[in-house]
Amino acid sequence: NKVYLRDSVIVFNINGDTLRTSELWWDQQTQLFYNDKPTRIDTKTQHLVGQHGIEASQDFTKIILKQPSGTLEVEE
């Protein structure tokens, strides 16, 4: 139940958020994406990069970036 994707992987969710990376594992049973490669996530308000990988739910509601960087809009 694990799918390995490679070579310019792009994943979109229903909200239009985008995940871009060179390699990605998708565990269908746990509904998680993960890898140890540089990964970028773009949403309407955030542009985030995990330099050493990511672990994220397949709907992007929970994201763990390894060595993160990027911009994040924060409400006051």
Short mmCIF file of C-alpha atoms in Angstrom, two decimals:
data_model
loop_
_atom_site.label_atom_id
_atom_site.label_comp_id
_atom_site.label_asym_id
_atom_site.label_seq_id
_atom_site.Cartn_x
_atom_site.Cartn_y
_atom_site.Cartn_z
CA ASN A 1 0.00 0.00 0.00
CA LYS A 2 2.96 2.34 -0.54
CA VAL A 3 3.49 4.25 -3.76
CA TYR A 4 6.88 5.67 -4.77
CA LEU A 5 6.84 8.70 -7.08
CA ARG A 6 9.90 10.30 -8.64
CA ASP A 7 11.04 12.81 -11.26
CA SER A 8 9.39 16.22 -10.84
CA VAL A 9 6.55 15.15 -8.55
CA ILE A 10 3.67 17.63 -8.24
CA VAL A 11 0.68 16.94 -5.95
CA PHE A 12 -2.43 19.16 -5.82
CA ASN A 13 -5.16 19.00 -3.21
CA ILE A 14 -8.78 20.07 -3.54
CA ASN A 15 -7.96 23.59 -2.21
CA GLY A 16 -5.35 24.19 -4.92
CA ASP A 17 -2.37 23.76 -2.58
CA THR A 18 0.68 22.35 -4.34
CA LEU A 19 3.51 20.10 -3.18
CA ARG A 20 6.62 19.90 -5.41
CA THR A 21 9.58 17.57 -4.94
CA SER A 22 11.91 15.19 -6.77
CA GLU A 23 10.82 12.04 -4.89
CA LEU A 24 7.84 11.20 -2.71
CA TRP A 25 6.40 8.23 -0.86
CA TRP A 26 2.63 7.95 -0.38
CA ASP A 27 1.38 5.49 2.22
CA GLN A 28 -2.23 4.80 1.25
CA GLN A 29 -3.00 3.05 4.54
CA THR A 30 -1.89 5.92 6.81
CA GLN A 31 -2.75 8.58 4.17
CA LEU A 32 0.66 10.24 4.54
CA PHE A 33 3.17 11.72 2.11
CA TYR A 34 6.83 11.64 3.16
CA ASN A 35 10.40 11.89 1.90
CA ASP A 36 13.88 13.10 2.84
CA LYS A 37 14.39 15.37 -0.21
CA PRO A 38 13.92 19.13 -0.56
CA THR A 39 10.17 19.77 -0.83
CA ARG A 40 8.15 22.92 -1.49
CA ILE A 41 4.52 23.53 -0.50
CA ASP A 42 2.62 26.49 -1.92
CA THR A 43 -0.77 27.58 -0.61
CA LYS A 44 -2.67 30.83 -1.09
CA THR A 45 -0.94 32.36 1.95
CA GLN A 46 2.19 30.24 2.49
CA HIS A 47 5.30 29.30 0.56
CA LEU A 48 7.21 26.71 2.59
CA VAL A 49 10.30 24.61 1.92
CA GLY A 50 11.58 21.60 3.83
CA GLN A 51 15.28 21.32 2.97
CA HIS A 52 15.57 17.76 4.32
CA GLY A 53 12.11 16.38 3.66
CA ILE A 54 8.51 16.37 4.71
CA GLU A 55 5.81 14.36 6.41
CA ALA A 56 2.27 15.48 5.58
CA SER A 57 -1.27 14.21 5.61
CA GLN A 58 -2.56 13.71 2.10
CA ASP A 59 -4.96 16.67 2.48
CA PHE A 60 -2.08 18.90 3.78
CA THR A 61 -3.90 19.67 7.06
CA LYS A 62 -0.86 18.45 9.02
CA ILE A 63 2.64 19.21 7.70
CA ILE A 64 6.02 18.56 9.27
CA LEU A 65 8.94 20.12 7.36
CA LYS A 66 12.49 19.05 8.14
CA GLN A 67 14.75 22.13 8.29
CA PRO A 68 11.96 24.50 7.19
CA SER A 69 12.20 27.90 5.55
CA GLY A 70 9.74 30.19 3.82
CA THR A 71 7.07 32.82 4.33
CA LEU A 72 4.00 32.40 6.48
CA GLU A 73 1.11 34.85 6.88
CA VAL A 74 0.13 35.23 10.54
CA GLU A 75 -3.04 36.87 11.82
CA GLU A 76 -2.69 39.46 14.60
#
